[in-house]
XYZ file of C-alpha atoms in Angstrom:
750
model
C -0.122 -0.251 -0.305
C 1.176 3.347 -0.763
C 2.335 5.955 1.956
C 0.720 9.243 2.278
C 0.655 11.828 4.101
C -2.140 12.320 6.661
C -5.250 14.249 5.914
C -5.675 16.867 8.782
C -9.317 17.375 10.258
C -9.698 20.345 12.304
C -11.973 20.167 15.535
C -14.120 23.578 15.366
C -16.913 24.951 17.261
C -20.921 24.621 17.617
C -22.940 22.287 15.369
C -20.051 21.442 12.851
C -17.919 19.836 16.163
C -21.149 17.913 17.211
C -21.108 16.312 13.402
C -17.870 15.649 14.108
C -18.233 13.596 16.998
C -20.638 11.265 14.563
C -18.225 11.437 11.326
C -14.565 11.278 11.819
C -14.638 7.615 12.959
C -16.479 7.220 9.680
C -13.540 8.914 7.993
C -10.845 7.164 10.269
C -11.923 3.685 9.398
C -12.488 4.535 5.626
C -9.072 6.084 5.354
C -7.343 3.331 6.955
C -8.513 0.830 3.848
C -6.273 3.355 1.839
C -3.541 3.982 3.681
C -4.317 7.597 4.819
C -3.511 8.203 8.447
C -6.188 10.823 9.566
C -4.968 13.292 12.512
C -6.879 16.010 14.091
C -6.020 19.588 15.217
C -8.189 21.538 17.557
C -8.942 25.305 16.296
C -12.017 25.869 18.315
C -12.216 28.891 19.965
C -12.020 27.564 23.609
C -8.730 25.730 22.508
C -7.326 29.277 21.406
C -8.009 30.789 24.312
C -6.207 27.935 26.467
C -3.468 28.085 24.031
C -3.249 31.573 24.256
C -2.826 31.376 28.752
C -0.273 28.295 29.634
C 0.823 30.356 32.081
C -2.754 30.143 34.177
C -3.238 26.643 33.733
C -2.080 23.647 35.535
C -0.017 21.756 34.072
C -2.544 19.041 33.122
C -4.511 21.485 31.716
C -2.595 23.172 29.196
C -2.568 22.364 25.504
C -0.808 22.938 22.555
C -1.462 25.558 19.639
C -2.741 24.009 16.913
C -3.334 26.899 15.417
C -0.135 27.960 15.066
C 1.114 24.388 14.319
C -0.970 24.717 11.283
C -0.031 27.649 10.167
C 3.624 25.904 9.958
C 2.047 22.807 8.462
C 0.203 25.125 5.523
C 3.593 25.580 4.100
C 4.546 22.415 3.225
C 3.565 20.571 0.181
C 2.370 17.740 1.714
C -0.162 19.977 3.583
C -3.831 18.322 3.649
C -5.862 20.095 5.955
C -9.950 19.952 6.215
C -11.395 23.171 7.690
C -14.441 23.529 9.474
C -16.617 26.600 9.582
C -15.345 28.017 13.132
C -16.171 30.728 15.591
C -14.939 34.578 14.685
C -15.626 35.440 18.087
C -17.418 39.088 18.818
C -16.324 40.219 22.309
C -19.712 39.447 23.623
C -18.759 35.385 22.572
C -15.562 35.689 23.672
C -16.487 36.776 26.664
C -18.978 34.292 26.997
C -16.373 31.865 26.253
C -13.681 33.073 28.872
C -17.081 32.700 31.567
C -17.665 28.676 30.357
C -13.834 27.941 30.743
C -13.641 29.743 34.269
C -16.611 27.953 35.407
C -14.985 24.600 33.824
C -12.455 25.149 36.012
C -9.701 26.913 34.109
C -8.088 30.140 35.611
C -7.530 32.082 32.196
C -8.301 35.740 33.452
C -10.793 38.280 32.655
C -10.869 39.988 29.640
C -9.866 43.406 30.593
C -12.270 46.146 29.457
C -9.990 49.106 30.854
C -6.587 47.721 30.072
C -4.899 50.594 32.537
C -1.767 48.983 33.411
C 0.475 46.483 31.479
C -0.326 43.583 32.359
C -3.974 44.110 31.788
C -2.726 45.557 28.587
C -0.816 42.361 27.931
C -4.056 40.095 28.508
C -5.902 41.754 26.066
C -3.142 41.744 23.705
C -3.391 37.948 23.791
C -7.125 37.818 23.788
C -7.490 40.020 20.788
C -5.411 37.544 18.879
C -8.058 35.200 19.589
C -10.932 37.552 18.595
C -12.511 37.985 15.313
C -11.284 36.394 12.240
C -8.542 34.521 13.988
C -7.884 31.494 12.171
C -8.863 32.134 8.444
C -5.627 34.406 8.058
C -3.266 32.049 9.482
C -4.651 28.979 7.397
C -5.254 30.615 3.652
C -1.840 30.483 2.339
C -3.296 30.254 -1.184
C -5.992 31.383 -2.772
C -9.741 30.510 -3.280
C -11.512 28.410 -5.523
C -15.108 28.187 -4.414
C -18.092 27.191 -6.534
C -21.300 24.602 -6.449
C -20.520 21.185 -7.193
C -22.541 20.085 -10.388
C -24.846 17.521 -8.161
C -25.591 20.601 -5.498
C -26.909 22.789 -8.508
C -28.320 19.871 -10.467
C -30.332 19.372 -6.705
C -31.321 22.806 -6.746
C -32.809 22.786 -10.458
C -35.087 19.737 -9.271
C -35.706 21.354 -5.882
C -35.352 24.959 -6.042
C -35.358 26.928 -3.018
C -38.171 29.423 -2.349
C -38.048 33.197 -3.532
C -40.280 35.849 -2.201
C -41.639 38.088 -4.693
C -40.599 41.627 -5.361
C -43.503 44.260 -4.517
C -43.696 46.463 -7.539
C -43.509 49.313 -4.898
C -41.000 47.743 -3.408
C -38.689 50.470 -1.015
C -36.071 48.727 -0.610
C -32.669 50.011 -1.118
C -29.059 50.565 0.125
C -27.325 53.357 1.534
C -23.498 53.984 1.789
C -21.212 57.131 2.362
C -20.552 59.388 -0.462
C -17.703 61.460 1.128
C -15.416 60.503 4.131
C -15.193 56.403 3.953
C -12.640 54.190 3.280
C -13.060 53.861 -0.665
C -13.281 57.803 -0.813
C -10.012 58.400 1.082
C -7.959 55.144 0.072
C -4.209 55.920 -1.233
C -2.293 53.013 -2.574
C 0.997 52.393 -3.730
C 3.362 49.401 -5.389
C 6.776 48.956 -3.388
C 9.542 48.934 -6.391
C 12.168 47.701 -3.274
C 11.973 45.571 -0.040
C 11.626 47.694 3.023
C 10.564 48.462 6.875
C 8.625 50.259 7.698
C 6.815 52.308 10.573
C 3.249 54.034 11.215
C 3.523 56.964 12.702
C 0.629 59.575 14.389
C 1.820 63.338 14.235
C -0.124 65.485 16.413
C -0.978 69.055 15.922
C 1.997 70.035 18.020
C 4.183 67.784 16.283
C 4.523 65.224 18.991
C 5.246 62.182 17.006
C 3.332 58.761 18.346
C 4.668 55.386 16.640
C 1.719 53.198 16.331
C 3.182 49.996 14.769
C 6.938 49.649 13.793
C 8.790 47.050 12.019
C 6.301 45.975 9.420
C 8.287 44.455 6.716
C 7.130 45.135 3.032
C 8.240 43.185 -0.027
C 9.637 43.737 -3.229
C 6.322 44.317 -5.425
C 4.018 44.431 -2.703
C 0.999 46.713 -2.650
C 0.322 48.734 0.263
C -2.781 50.584 0.863
C -3.509 53.148 3.630
C -7.349 54.706 4.444
C -9.232 56.369 6.924
C -12.953 56.968 7.501
C -14.128 60.114 9.130
C -16.279 59.500 12.366
C -17.703 62.855 11.980
C -18.663 61.917 8.328
C -20.105 58.444 9.504
C -22.282 60.098 12.114
C -23.371 62.662 10.237
C -24.720 59.671 7.686
C -25.715 57.783 10.180
C -28.537 60.333 11.764
C -29.336 61.302 7.996
C -29.929 57.504 7.389
C -32.159 56.761 10.570
C -34.237 59.951 9.718
C -34.900 59.021 6.304
C -35.942 55.491 7.404
C -38.290 57.070 9.622
C -39.854 59.043 7.288
C -39.790 56.011 4.488
C -41.432 53.959 6.756
C -38.840 51.219 6.030
C -36.851 49.143 8.998
C -33.356 50.502 9.384
C -30.562 47.897 9.228
C -27.242 48.009 9.430
C -25.041 45.687 7.520
C -21.509 45.183 9.013
C -18.637 42.499 9.317
C -17.348 42.783 13.174
C -16.302 39.177 13.229
C -14.121 39.489 10.228
C -12.961 43.532 10.152
C -12.581 42.809 14.209
C -11.340 46.495 15.016
C -12.745 48.860 12.717
C -16.341 47.101 12.119
C -17.057 47.184 16.114
C -16.134 50.707 16.142
C -18.553 51.929 13.206
C -21.477 49.688 15.241
C -21.034 51.410 18.133
C -21.767 54.544 16.863
C -24.739 53.710 15.014
C -26.040 52.632 18.407
C -24.843 55.786 19.904
C -26.595 57.711 17.394
C -29.971 55.420 17.624
C -29.802 55.596 21.464
C -28.576 59.467 21.539
C -30.733 60.885 24.499
C -29.583 57.476 26.683
C -25.729 58.539 26.464
C -26.693 61.851 26.737
C -29.092 61.736 29.734
C -26.924 58.432 31.372
C -23.576 59.512 30.386
C -21.623 58.795 33.751
C -23.876 55.734 35.121
C -23.449 54.045 31.849
C -19.677 54.644 32.108
C -19.583 53.480 35.502
C -21.101 50.376 34.606
C -18.731 49.439 31.548
C -21.231 50.040 28.745
C -19.521 50.053 25.731
C -21.796 50.845 22.718
C -19.618 48.927 20.301
C -21.342 45.760 22.103
C -24.824 46.523 21.085
C -27.758 47.558 23.203
C -27.949 43.917 24.618
C -25.169 44.735 26.598
C -26.313 47.583 28.164
C -29.452 46.064 28.594
C -27.556 43.397 30.455
C -25.600 45.611 32.544
C -28.365 47.796 34.093
C -30.493 45.122 35.441
C -28.839 45.532 38.472
C -28.865 48.856 38.896
C -31.505 50.219 41.746
C -35.299 50.717 40.263
C -35.178 54.742 40.175
C -32.039 54.740 37.877
C -32.577 51.571 35.863
C -36.380 52.756 35.110
C -35.058 56.142 34.411
C -32.903 54.531 31.394
C -35.139 51.997 30.380
C -37.813 55.521 29.650
C -35.245 56.617 27.703
C -34.737 53.368 26.112
C -38.115 53.006 25.277
C -38.554 56.576 23.746
C -35.477 55.910 21.303
C -37.507 52.643 20.166
C -40.414 54.858 19.769
C -38.803 58.325 18.225
C -36.424 56.531 16.297
C -36.555 54.153 12.572
C -38.093 50.783 13.119
C -35.104 48.445 13.540
C -34.853 44.979 11.191
C -34.823 42.166 13.946
C -32.745 39.177 14.551
C -35.205 37.317 16.738
C -38.964 39.156 16.820
C -39.829 36.733 19.518
C -37.475 38.443 21.712
C -37.207 41.252 21.129
C -33.349 41.198 19.638
C -33.101 44.216 17.053
C -30.381 44.602 14.202
C -28.592 46.495 16.514
C -28.066 44.364 19.763
C -24.882 42.385 19.172
C -22.197 42.965 16.629
C -21.781 39.511 15.481
C -25.614 38.747 14.872
C -25.817 40.668 11.641
C -23.128 39.997 9.091
C -22.915 41.322 5.743
C -22.360 38.091 3.368
C -24.825 36.248 5.486
C -27.605 39.182 6.170
C -27.828 40.735 2.648
C -28.313 37.643 0.690
C -31.734 36.285 2.687
C -32.751 40.312 2.544
C -33.100 39.978 -1.218
C -33.885 36.692 -1.096
C -37.120 37.839 0.796
C -38.110 40.725 -1.584
C -36.283 43.691 -0.217
C -37.274 42.539 3.185
C -36.525 42.130 6.647
C -38.608 41.243 10.092
C -39.923 43.264 12.117
C -40.979 43.734 15.670
C -44.251 42.425 15.133
C -42.842 39.144 13.219
C -43.588 40.234 9.858
C -41.314 41.005 6.449
C -41.091 44.682 5.741
C -39.116 46.985 3.471
C -36.072 47.328 4.286
C -33.371 49.777 4.342
C -29.844 48.188 4.091
C -26.939 50.807 5.218
C -23.492 49.545 4.383
C -21.350 52.700 5.715
C -18.203 52.000 3.416
C -19.093 52.114 0.070
C -16.771 50.032 -1.663
C -18.758 47.173 -2.004
C -22.212 48.675 -0.970
C -22.796 48.858 -4.991
C -22.887 45.602 -5.680
C -25.902 44.799 -3.220
C -27.361 48.114 -4.699
C -27.490 46.483 -8.366
C -28.859 43.338 -7.358
C -31.730 44.765 -5.372
C -32.234 47.433 -8.172
C -32.499 44.451 -11.088
C -35.008 42.570 -8.725
C -36.698 45.481 -8.188
C -36.951 45.762 -12.350
C -36.774 42.213 -13.218
C -38.478 40.050 -10.299
C -36.978 37.632 -8.047
C -34.444 35.117 -9.414
C -35.484 31.398 -10.733
C -33.158 28.875 -8.860
C -35.089 26.500 -11.416
C -32.991 28.087 -14.523
C -30.533 30.759 -13.290
C -26.775 30.280 -14.001
C -23.759 30.172 -11.509
C -21.281 32.440 -10.217
C -18.416 30.717 -9.074
C -15.311 32.320 -7.435
C -12.011 33.288 -7.789
C -10.593 34.890 -4.478
C -7.627 37.020 -3.720
C -6.662 35.839 0.021
C -3.424 34.721 0.217
C -0.991 35.785 2.764
C -3.403 37.695 4.767
C -4.666 40.114 1.294
C -6.120 43.286 1.495
C -8.655 44.240 4.539
C -9.059 41.163 6.225
C -5.564 41.117 7.016
C -5.753 44.795 8.354
C -6.275 44.258 12.242
C -2.946 44.704 13.263
C -2.668 48.142 11.209
C -5.982 49.421 12.127
C -6.440 52.451 14.839
C -9.296 54.534 16.610
C -7.075 58.068 16.442
C -7.001 60.000 19.567
C -6.567 63.086 18.723
C -6.267 65.212 15.448
C -3.007 65.522 13.269
C -1.784 63.346 10.643
C -0.803 59.283 10.673
C 1.847 58.518 8.063
C 3.611 55.315 6.809
C 7.726 56.000 6.910
C 10.058 53.780 4.974
C 13.342 52.748 6.369
C 15.286 55.909 4.410
C 12.585 58.069 6.151
C 10.199 58.459 3.166
C 6.688 59.086 3.948
C 5.080 56.617 1.318
C 1.291 57.502 2.642
C -0.407 59.722 4.531
C -3.602 60.897 5.645
C -4.969 64.349 7.772
C -7.511 62.616 10.573
C -9.694 63.928 14.050
C -10.206 62.048 17.360
C -12.507 59.237 16.477
C -11.559 58.659 13.048
C -10.380 54.639 11.777
C -7.061 54.728 10.177
C -5.978 51.091 8.610
C -3.321 49.874 6.103
C -3.587 46.873 3.946
C -1.200 44.763 2.477
C -1.375 42.616 -0.815
C 1.543 40.595 -1.813
C 2.751 40.234 -5.318
C 3.071 36.289 -5.189
C -0.193 36.120 -4.297
C -1.464 38.541 -6.814
C 0.208 36.583 -9.588
C -1.094 33.312 -8.134
C -4.495 34.429 -8.125
C -4.135 35.088 -12.112
C -3.123 31.644 -12.810
C -6.131 30.458 -11.110
C -8.436 32.121 -12.508
C -7.047 31.906 -15.730
C -7.000 28.142 -15.082
C -10.510 27.937 -14.083
C -11.495 30.074 -17.635
C -9.781 27.409 -19.693
C -11.567 24.295 -17.587
C -15.072 25.870 -17.247
C -15.078 27.747 -20.542
C -17.060 30.522 -18.630
C -16.015 34.134 -18.925
C -13.432 35.100 -16.101
C -14.366 38.613 -14.637
C -11.885 40.613 -12.394
C -13.903 42.948 -10.138
C -11.547 45.608 -10.156
C -12.385 49.486 -10.393
C -9.936 51.731 -12.000
C -10.985 54.876 -10.501
C -10.006 53.138 -6.663
C -6.720 53.315 -5.423
C -6.026 50.076 -4.873
C -7.618 48.848 -7.193
C -5.497 50.702 -10.262
C -3.022 49.021 -8.560
C -4.014 45.795 -8.677
C -5.085 45.922 -12.682
C -1.609 46.695 -13.601
C -0.341 43.545 -11.901
C -3.462 41.871 -13.538
C -2.594 42.954 -16.727
C 0.962 42.165 -16.883
C 0.362 38.856 -15.404
C -2.226 37.889 -18.213
C 0.318 38.525 -20.746
C 2.788 36.391 -19.164
C 2.961 33.269 -20.919
C 5.082 32.098 -17.824
C 1.883 32.613 -15.433
C -0.965 31.898 -17.594
C 0.782 28.307 -18.787
C 0.707 29.357 -22.176
C -1.901 32.259 -24.093
C -5.206 33.196 -22.469
C -5.971 33.746 -26.501
C -9.904 31.891 -26.941
C -10.691 32.343 -23.292
C -13.237 35.541 -22.443
C -11.362 37.667 -19.754
C -12.406 41.138 -18.928
C -11.608 43.772 -15.886
C -15.028 45.554 -14.881
C -15.666 47.667 -11.524
C -17.606 46.161 -9.353
C -21.117 47.527 -10.202
C -20.318 46.846 -13.920
C -19.178 43.302 -13.425
C -22.367 42.728 -10.854
C -24.582 43.946 -14.230
C -22.716 41.792 -16.507
C -23.231 38.611 -14.208
C -27.015 38.901 -13.283
C -27.247 39.509 -16.799
C -25.611 36.119 -17.531
C -27.525 33.926 -15.009
C -31.218 34.884 -15.715
C -29.905 33.510 -19.166
C -28.753 30.628 -17.196
C -25.250 31.211 -18.396
C -22.246 30.614 -15.898
C -19.667 33.497 -14.909
C -16.087 33.152 -13.131
C -16.140 36.452 -10.522
C -12.486 36.947 -10.021
C -12.168 39.311 -6.716
C -10.246 40.678 -3.736
C -10.691 39.019 -0.020
C -13.994 40.827 0.901
C -15.613 40.530 -2.078
C -14.590 36.416 -2.077
C -16.517 36.373 1.062
C -19.505 38.233 0.086
C -20.037 36.586 -3.118
C -19.446 33.126 -1.734
C -22.691 33.956 0.263
C -24.804 36.063 -2.127
C -25.197 34.114 -4.982
C -24.814 30.345 -3.529
C -27.681 31.375 -1.123
C -29.994 32.891 -4.100
C -28.858 29.766 -6.314
C -29.049 26.926 -4.267
C -30.580 27.997 -1.024
C -27.435 27.878 1.251
C -23.682 29.271 0.990
C -22.955 25.530 2.953
C -23.345 23.534 -0.401
C -20.226 25.185 -2.309
C -16.957 23.340 -2.601
C -14.290 25.494 -1.396
C -10.751 24.552 -2.575
C -7.568 26.430 -1.712
C -4.380 25.428 -3.509
C -1.718 26.825 -1.057
C 1.189 28.402 -2.560
C 3.574 25.754 -1.674
C 1.724 22.946 -3.274
C -0.318 21.744 -0.387
C -4.233 21.400 -0.162
C -6.775 23.554 2.109
C -10.050 21.954 2.085
C -12.977 24.394 3.357
C -16.211 22.833 4.274
C -18.464 25.844 2.849
C -19.541 29.014 4.537
C -22.334 29.966 6.756
C -21.076 29.891 10.114
C -20.878 27.369 12.838
C -25.020 27.548 13.682
C -25.623 28.360 17.338
C -29.217 27.947 17.202
C -28.585 24.439 15.767
C -26.542 23.464 18.784
C -29.496 25.090 21.374
C -32.193 22.658 19.560
C -29.718 19.608 20.034
C -29.344 20.438 23.798
C -33.385 21.369 24.038
C -34.642 18.173 22.243
C -32.155 16.018 21.028
C -32.145 16.623 17.303
C -29.608 18.313 15.622
C -30.085 19.507 11.995
C -26.352 20.459 10.815
C -25.826 19.559 7.120
C -22.245 17.819 6.861
C -22.842 18.364 3.009
C -20.009 20.892 3.069
C -17.525 18.333 4.853
C -18.464 15.435 2.539
C -17.290 17.429 -0.590
C -14.233 18.728 0.841
C -13.002 15.393 2.188
C -13.761 14.029 -1.309
C -11.503 17.002 -2.587
C -9.014 15.762 -0.253
C -8.925 12.511 -0.744
C -8.527 13.330 -4.726
C -5.539 15.683 -4.118
C -3.757 12.721 -2.244
C -4.586 10.439 -4.772
C -3.381 12.592 -7.419
C -0.524 14.210 -6.054
C 1.034 11.366 -4.150
C 0.642 8.226 -6.260
C -2.547 6.666 -3.810
C -4.953 5.483 -6.176
C -6.666 3.770 -3.317
C -7.108 7.703 -1.882
C -8.665 8.254 -5.455
C -11.053 5.408 -5.597
C -12.414 7.075 -1.963
C -12.986 10.343 -3.466
C -14.615 9.840 -6.316
C -16.612 7.425 -4.393
C -17.632 9.660 -1.719
C -18.757 12.140 -4.622
C -21.030 9.754 -6.086
C -22.070 8.799 -2.604
C -22.970 12.690 -2.097
C -24.762 13.106 -5.507
C -27.192 10.161 -3.973
C -27.296 11.776 -0.896
C -28.774 14.466 -2.222
C -30.942 12.753 -4.568
C -32.721 10.750 -1.867
C -33.183 13.918 0.317
C -30.926 12.364 2.978
C -30.503 16.393 4.423
C -31.292 16.498 8.161
C -34.975 18.176 8.836
C -35.760 20.612 10.848
C -38.154 18.526 13.702
C -37.765 16.082 16.452
C -38.565 12.544 15.026
C -37.373 13.433 11.521
C -33.950 12.934 10.376
C -31.155 14.415 11.899
C -27.887 15.125 11.451
C -26.687 11.657 12.746
C -29.143 9.881 10.288
C -27.534 11.792 7.356
C -24.166 10.773 8.080
C -25.204 7.246 8.285
C -26.758 7.083 4.736
C -23.972 8.773 3.629
C -21.551 6.186 5.093
C -24.032 3.533 3.490
C -23.878 4.990 0.233
C -20.315 5.557 0.322
C -19.586 2.309 1.291
C -21.586 0.560 -1.588
C -19.900 2.974 -4.063
C -16.405 1.416 -3.024
C -17.624 -2.114 -3.288
C -19.139 -1.438 -6.613
C -15.937 0.134 -8.362
C -13.183 -1.712 -10.183
C -10.095 -0.049 -10.616
C -8.861 -0.969 -6.839
C -10.180 -4.594 -6.559
C -8.317 -5.162 -3.117
C -10.710 -2.250 -2.279
C -13.340 -3.332 -3.293
C -13.344 -6.823 -1.676
C -12.462 -5.164 1.375
C -15.787 -2.876 1.413
C -18.262 -5.546 0.027
C -19.086 -6.532 3.725
C -19.417 -3.498 4.950
C -21.786 -2.079 2.170
C -23.423 -5.024 3.131
C -23.825 -4.855 6.721
C -24.722 -1.162 6.731
C -27.789 -2.065 4.263
C -29.096 -4.854 6.142
C -28.575 -2.845 9.326
C -30.496 0.088 8.463
C -33.579 -0.699 10.071
C -32.051 -1.313 13.259
C -29.634 1.732 12.960
C -32.298 4.549 12.000
C -34.733 2.682 14.989
C -31.695 3.597 17.621
C -30.906 6.891 16.025
C -34.400 8.230 16.130
C -34.844 6.609 20.014
C -32.253 9.176 20.845
C -34.481 11.900 19.929
C -36.590 14.081 22.290
C -34.681 14.351 25.018
C -32.641 17.120 26.346
C -28.796 16.530 26.084
C -26.239 17.789 28.736
C -23.028 18.699 26.855
C -20.904 19.782 29.737
C -20.358 23.034 28.083
C -21.454 24.948 24.909
C -17.842 26.359 23.669
C -16.017 23.382 25.436
C -18.442 20.569 25.362
C -17.271 17.122 27.346
C -15.685 15.234 24.501
C -17.188 11.865 25.999
C -20.450 13.290 26.625
C -20.315 14.826 23.246
C -19.684 11.339 21.663
C -22.054 9.504 23.295
C -24.746 12.075 22.088
C -23.476 11.811 18.401
C -23.213 8.262 17.972
C -26.194 6.619 19.899
C -26.490 3.427 17.857
C -24.588 0.362 19.023
C -25.133 -1.495 15.851
C -23.667 1.268 13.210
C -20.840 1.718 15.726
C -19.765 -2.000 15.761
C -19.302 -1.892 12.098
C -17.656 1.379 11.889
C -15.287 -0.012 14.920
C -15.056 -3.381 13.639
C -13.449 -1.502 9.909
C -11.144 0.585 12.262
C -10.244 -2.887 13.830
C -9.796 -4.636 10.736
C -12.562 -6.714 11.446
């Protein structure tokens, strides 16, 4: 049997982690038959917190920093990693995780809201490295190839997801800033030579403060800097809230406070402060004493005032109610519980909130639990025009038809922390008026901005090797599919203008494009123009490859899949790593905390592991092709066939107790997979080994489904939400003794 590098499967959070308890034993058993070792690494939020504080833990409690190790592994050509969705923690989520770990006996420190000592500053710095999108920038050492597999697209066409009609008098619209935002104040330069720079703040009196030092830049790297004006932002929010009230539409703020973990919570906080203006004006000292931070949302304020004396609390609650009555109606996250769009910064994530608004006819849920036209407020205008074009198109042409519409796949520039998603350590809320500048090793100012107190300034980097690989990947996809590849780049935007120069040069370079682009349809269009182009094509049933930067990659790989196939979790996401390895991501859509809540309450989990199935198939195929392991190739191809059957026979988890849940879905997939391996003839020995397994699963199906169904309907005690007890979770997710005997027997060579 050929030797194979290991397949590394990640433990993450919430619903995907629970599903892993059911599916991982199957993966290990099947992989062993092909000589593929399976290893795991834990990159869950709780494990990342614990790994950050070994000095606060007992020796038996300390754990390795698996994320840091994976950061080294992705640089190796033999890397083969399956990455499941994880929590990109907002501050409220991080604090909840800390509290749970402390309750479980881990002496991790509290998150210091006021870091007024060197010790507190050091603790907060460690936590801030865990907060937000801490995982993806480490692992994504390659660019992204994300698309709907043919089997998924075919299923959606036969079973189109529902679309709400658009009313002829729809008042839905997008609002974004026309000046003073990141888009309009962006400046960009391409480095001719490698250098090391520092970021400085120069106060009005000439005092220089170093915000960041020792930032190494490579030859050919694109460096951007930009700044959002606090004053312009506040004026914009005030005007849009008045306009929403006047028009009678819902006010909804669409941000990315998890991924843009420094800038977007600040912007979110300004929206909360504007909406609750009198509350902060009338009760500022009390709220400050309580540690209320508008960046944490209305929910944090509600929680912190509960223990106040009745007179103080009642006065604040009266002003809160007045703000709700006098301000615009807010879009709701949960109408029944009164949770608004401004309650928690991580509750409304733009790439997951805008597509449902479009799918629902430009409407969101109001306080009464009814759909109502909404104003989508996207303060920075860099990418807001994409959603504006889609809404206007639907108002003119009606809802899309998933039964006939084409696909928009994506090739995304994300390698080596490209663009805005790598800006966290270079983003600052400015303390005083002055100038922020980037100065190179020779003392030359590369970029600078005049700033006011409260402005948000940030810098971004995009490395030349990442752009080169991005262009190569885009051309390869165009060549493989015959679909047009469109670079979504705006010649009038500073950063994009620098990228366009590189793209045009690399498209003309035979070494990069591996020959010639003759016969391929390749365009460079602004995001607004590219959106129009894509919509025209998908309404005709034609496919298009969107070739985008990092943020638009994130937005579009939710937008189009949710419209086309009903969910972004069913996308195949492959990251060819720059040094030859492979990272296989299991779709988008987050880690589904509500699914966990349902499972804890009634023993029914409805997480669909289809994304895991597709990523695992691609991983096995990568091992087979890259390392001469035909048995691994067979496992990958058989899993593809099993996944298609899984869709055709509607084996996805259902919503209600008593119906098929995640555990039953994984059983069906396992049985189909074993049968597909048993029926192939490319590796006869593998077929022979799986024949008895397939027969046992098929013969045992009634008993297995009966045992799985019997496990539903009662509460489940997992021992924790962020760090569940592994034995309890495994017991809950593997309740069929019949199925366990078959799978464990495979692993034991029976």
